[in-house]
XYZ file of C-alpha atoms in Angstrom:
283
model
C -31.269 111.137 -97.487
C -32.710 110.241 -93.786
C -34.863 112.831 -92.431
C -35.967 113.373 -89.129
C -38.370 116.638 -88.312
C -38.325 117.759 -84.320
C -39.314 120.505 -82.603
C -37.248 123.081 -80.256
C -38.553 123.354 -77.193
C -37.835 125.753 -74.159
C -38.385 124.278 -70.979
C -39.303 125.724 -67.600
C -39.072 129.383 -69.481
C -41.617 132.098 -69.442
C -40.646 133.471 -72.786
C -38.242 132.031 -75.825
C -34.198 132.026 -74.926
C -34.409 131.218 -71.424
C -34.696 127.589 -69.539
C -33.401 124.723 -70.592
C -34.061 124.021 -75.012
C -34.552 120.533 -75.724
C -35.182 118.957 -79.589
C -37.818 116.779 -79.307
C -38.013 114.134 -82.414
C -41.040 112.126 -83.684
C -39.080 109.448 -86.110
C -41.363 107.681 -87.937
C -38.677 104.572 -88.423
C -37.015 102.831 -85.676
C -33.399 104.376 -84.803
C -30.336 102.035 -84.064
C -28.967 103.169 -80.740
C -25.582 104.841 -83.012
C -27.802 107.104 -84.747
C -29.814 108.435 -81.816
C -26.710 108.987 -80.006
C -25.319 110.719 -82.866
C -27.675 113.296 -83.113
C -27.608 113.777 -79.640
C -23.913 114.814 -79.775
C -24.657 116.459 -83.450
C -27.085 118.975 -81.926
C -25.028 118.890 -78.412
C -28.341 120.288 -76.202
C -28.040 118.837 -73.096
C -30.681 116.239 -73.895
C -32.758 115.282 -76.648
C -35.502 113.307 -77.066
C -37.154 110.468 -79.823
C -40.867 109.346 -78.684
C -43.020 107.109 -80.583
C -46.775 106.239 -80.351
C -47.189 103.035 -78.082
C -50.834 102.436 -80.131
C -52.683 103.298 -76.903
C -54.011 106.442 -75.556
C -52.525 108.765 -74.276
C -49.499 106.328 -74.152
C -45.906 107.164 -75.544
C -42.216 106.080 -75.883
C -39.364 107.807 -75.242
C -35.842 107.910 -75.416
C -33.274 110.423 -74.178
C -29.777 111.247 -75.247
C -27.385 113.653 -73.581
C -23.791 114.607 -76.187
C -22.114 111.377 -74.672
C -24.733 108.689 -73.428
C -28.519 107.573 -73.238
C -30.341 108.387 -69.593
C -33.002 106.257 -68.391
C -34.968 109.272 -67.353
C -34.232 113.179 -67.291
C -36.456 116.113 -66.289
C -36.689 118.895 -68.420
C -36.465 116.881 -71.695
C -39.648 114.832 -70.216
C -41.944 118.259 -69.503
C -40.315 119.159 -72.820
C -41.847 116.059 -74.254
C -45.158 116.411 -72.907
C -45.022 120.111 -74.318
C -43.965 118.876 -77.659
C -47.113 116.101 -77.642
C -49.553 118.802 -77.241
C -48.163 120.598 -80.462
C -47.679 117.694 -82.483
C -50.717 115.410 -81.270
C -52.809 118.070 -79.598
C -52.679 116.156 -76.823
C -53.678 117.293 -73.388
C -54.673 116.062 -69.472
C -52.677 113.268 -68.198
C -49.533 111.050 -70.380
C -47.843 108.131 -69.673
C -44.693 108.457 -71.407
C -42.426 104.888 -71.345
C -39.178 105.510 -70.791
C -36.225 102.631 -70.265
C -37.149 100.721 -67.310
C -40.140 102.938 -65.752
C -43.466 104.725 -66.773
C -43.671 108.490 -65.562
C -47.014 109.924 -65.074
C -47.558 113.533 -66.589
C -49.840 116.078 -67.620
C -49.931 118.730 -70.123
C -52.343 122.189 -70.027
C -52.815 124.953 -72.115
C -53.537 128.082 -70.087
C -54.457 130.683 -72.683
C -51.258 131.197 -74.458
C -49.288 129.595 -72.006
C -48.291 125.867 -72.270
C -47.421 124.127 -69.132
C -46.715 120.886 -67.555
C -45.143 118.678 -65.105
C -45.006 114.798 -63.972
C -45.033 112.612 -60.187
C -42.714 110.478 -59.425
C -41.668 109.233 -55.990
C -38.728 110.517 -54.366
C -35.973 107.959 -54.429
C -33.700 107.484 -50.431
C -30.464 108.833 -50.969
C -28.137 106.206 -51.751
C -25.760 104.239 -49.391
C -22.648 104.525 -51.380
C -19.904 106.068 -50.102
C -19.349 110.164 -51.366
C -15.809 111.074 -51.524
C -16.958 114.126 -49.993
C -13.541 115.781 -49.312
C -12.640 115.166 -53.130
C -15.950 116.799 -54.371
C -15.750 120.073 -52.537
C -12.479 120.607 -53.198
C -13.544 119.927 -57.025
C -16.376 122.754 -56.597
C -13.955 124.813 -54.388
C -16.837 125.413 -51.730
C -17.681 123.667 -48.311
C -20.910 122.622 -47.922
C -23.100 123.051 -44.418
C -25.020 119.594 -45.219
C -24.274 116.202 -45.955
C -23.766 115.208 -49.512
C -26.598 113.070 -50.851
C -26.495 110.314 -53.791
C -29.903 110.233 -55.421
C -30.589 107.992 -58.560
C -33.450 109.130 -60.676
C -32.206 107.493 -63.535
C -29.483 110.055 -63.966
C -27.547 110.051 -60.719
C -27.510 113.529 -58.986
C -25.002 114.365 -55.945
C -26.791 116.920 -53.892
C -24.992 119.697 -51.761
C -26.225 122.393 -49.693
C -23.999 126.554 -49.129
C -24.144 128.926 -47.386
C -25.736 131.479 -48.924
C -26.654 132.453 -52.632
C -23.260 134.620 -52.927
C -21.425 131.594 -52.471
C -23.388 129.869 -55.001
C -23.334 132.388 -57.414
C -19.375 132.603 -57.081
C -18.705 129.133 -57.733
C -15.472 128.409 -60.303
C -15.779 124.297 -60.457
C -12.770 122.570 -61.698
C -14.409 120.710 -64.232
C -11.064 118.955 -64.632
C -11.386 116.923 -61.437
C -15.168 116.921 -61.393
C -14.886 114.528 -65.032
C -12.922 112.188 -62.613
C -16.681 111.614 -61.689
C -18.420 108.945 -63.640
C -22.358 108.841 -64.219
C -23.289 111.789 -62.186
C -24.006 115.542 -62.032
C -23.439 117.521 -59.207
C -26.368 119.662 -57.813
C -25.281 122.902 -55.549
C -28.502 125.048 -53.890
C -28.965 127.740 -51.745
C -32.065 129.428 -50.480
C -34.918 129.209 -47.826
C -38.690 128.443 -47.137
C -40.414 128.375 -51.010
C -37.348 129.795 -53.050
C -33.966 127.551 -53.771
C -31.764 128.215 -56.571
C -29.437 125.524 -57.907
C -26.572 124.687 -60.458
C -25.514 122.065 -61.668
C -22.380 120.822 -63.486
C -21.998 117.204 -64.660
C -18.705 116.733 -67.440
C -20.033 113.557 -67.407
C -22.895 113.867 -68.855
C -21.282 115.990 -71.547
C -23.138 119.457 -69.789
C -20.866 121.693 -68.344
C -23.656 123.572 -66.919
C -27.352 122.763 -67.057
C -29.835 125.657 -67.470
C -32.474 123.234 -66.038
C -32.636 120.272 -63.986
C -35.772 118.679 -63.749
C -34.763 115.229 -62.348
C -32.949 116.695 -59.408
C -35.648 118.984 -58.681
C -37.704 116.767 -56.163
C -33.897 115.584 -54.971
C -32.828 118.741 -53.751
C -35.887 119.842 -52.304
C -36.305 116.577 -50.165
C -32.507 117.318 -49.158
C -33.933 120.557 -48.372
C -36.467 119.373 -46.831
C -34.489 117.084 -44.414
C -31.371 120.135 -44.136
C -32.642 123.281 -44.186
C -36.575 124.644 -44.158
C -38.425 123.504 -47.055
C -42.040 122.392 -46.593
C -44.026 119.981 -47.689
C -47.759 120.015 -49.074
C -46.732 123.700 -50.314
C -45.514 124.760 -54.046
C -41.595 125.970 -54.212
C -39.849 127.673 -56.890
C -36.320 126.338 -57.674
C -34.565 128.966 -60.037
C -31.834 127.741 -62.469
C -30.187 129.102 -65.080
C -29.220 132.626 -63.488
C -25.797 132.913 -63.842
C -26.111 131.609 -67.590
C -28.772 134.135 -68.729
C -31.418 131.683 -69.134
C -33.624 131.982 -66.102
C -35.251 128.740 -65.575
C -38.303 128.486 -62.908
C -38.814 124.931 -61.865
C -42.151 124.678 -59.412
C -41.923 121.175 -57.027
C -44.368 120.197 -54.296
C -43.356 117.474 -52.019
C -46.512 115.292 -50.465
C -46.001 112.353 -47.926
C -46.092 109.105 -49.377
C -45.863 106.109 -46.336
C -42.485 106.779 -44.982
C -40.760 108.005 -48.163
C -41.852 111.394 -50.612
C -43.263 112.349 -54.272
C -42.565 115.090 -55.807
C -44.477 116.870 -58.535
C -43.037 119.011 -60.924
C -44.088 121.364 -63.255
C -42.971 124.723 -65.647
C -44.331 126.720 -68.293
C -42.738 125.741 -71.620
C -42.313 127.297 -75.281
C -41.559 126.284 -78.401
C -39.107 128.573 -80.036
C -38.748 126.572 -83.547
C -38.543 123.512 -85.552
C -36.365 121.867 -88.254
C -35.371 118.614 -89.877
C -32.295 116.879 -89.042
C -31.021 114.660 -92.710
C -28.506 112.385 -93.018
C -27.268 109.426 -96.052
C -29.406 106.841 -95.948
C -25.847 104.667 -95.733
C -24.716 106.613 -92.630
């Protein structure tokens, strides 16, 4: 038998059970692309993750799996990564973690008992391709007050502003029409000022709901930021995860960079368990 230890992680959660869990692996052979994406629809998280050492400092690889397809980057499972380093590796202070295409920038800290961490990456324009926006809101079954945005992070995340957080909170998506959708999720916020609360669905990512979107985070608040009232230079809270039970609390700053944005974002994370994963060695 094939057997591959990881650890559970909770991301963006002050206590065990709430953000967004991600299994983190550490194989110590290389995986075929079948067998990663197999246990990504095996364990059916929203993501997992398989990092190796890169032989430098500090330095790591990683891949990331969602039930139905590899991303090229994704949020929580990278904080959840870093998180996961500092428990298997002790590591701590800044990361570069290698992920298809790109490096991210991140840091991990121990505060105490608490574990936290976050990365910086640069906000990406919203895309010029055209949004069937009439299709989409019927989908959700709300009207938005804002355009709709395309931003491509790796994952692709559509980006729509309501009303209010009633409306939000009431949403009934017909996930039906919304698979119609390839490659992207579909990011709907409310809020003001410091405090935005978002939820996402994506069928095509295999994630009916995510607890926890990290890669949309700095998305949503630039959209914010160019919509509504969000600030820059000042720390926000984007809450996720409310109307599944699992209150996730996502902090973003955006800073000026030229004539375009970064983002850093960061959470508190805990690990709630770990296990091995075995399979035949003629799988």
């Amino acid at each position: 038998m094939i057997r591959h230890p990881y650890l559970l992680i909770d991301v963006f959660a002050r206590s065990a059970f709430h953000g967004n869990p991600v299994a983190v692996f550490f194989p110590e052979i290389d995986l075929s692309d079948r067998v990663m994406q197999a246990i990504g629809t095996e364990l059916n998280l929203s993501e997992v993750a398989f990092v190796t050492p890169t032989g430098l400092p500090a330095s790591f690889r990683a891949r990331i799996f969602t039930p139905t397809q590899e991303l090229p980057f994704a949020g929580h499972p990278m904080i959840g990564i870093l998180a996961a380093l500092h428990t298997q590796f002790d590591v701590a202070g800044d990361v570069t973690v290698r992920v298809p295409h790109s490096e991210v920038t991140g840091w991990v800290e121990p505060r105490g008992k608490e574990l936290w961490a976050g990365f910086t990456l640069p906000v990406p324009r919203p895309s010029p391709e055209e949004i069937p926006t009439a299709e989409i809101v019927a989908a959700l079954g709300a009207a938005n007050i804002a355009p709709i945005e395309l931003y491509d992070v790796g994952a692709r995340h559509l980006v729509i502003a309501l009303d209010s957080l009633d409306f939000l909170r009431d949403l009934q998506p017909d996930h039906t029409r919304l698979a119609k959708f390839p490659d992207v999720a579909f990011n709907c916020y409310a809020g003001s000022g410091t405090t935005w609360r978002n939820r996402m669905f994506s069928p095509a990512y295999g994630v009916v709901e995510d607890a926890a979107t990290g890669s949309a985070a700095g998305p949503l608040l630039a959209h914010a930021y160019t919509y509504r009232d969000a600030p820059t230079g000042r720390p926000c809270r984007i809450e996720q995860g409310v109307e599944l039970g699992r209150l996730a609390e996502m902090h973003v700053q955006l800073e000026p960079a030229g004539d375009s944005l970064r983002s850093r974002t960061w959470g508190q994370c805990v690990t709630v368990g770990s296990g091995t994963l075995e399979y035949p060695e003629d799988w």
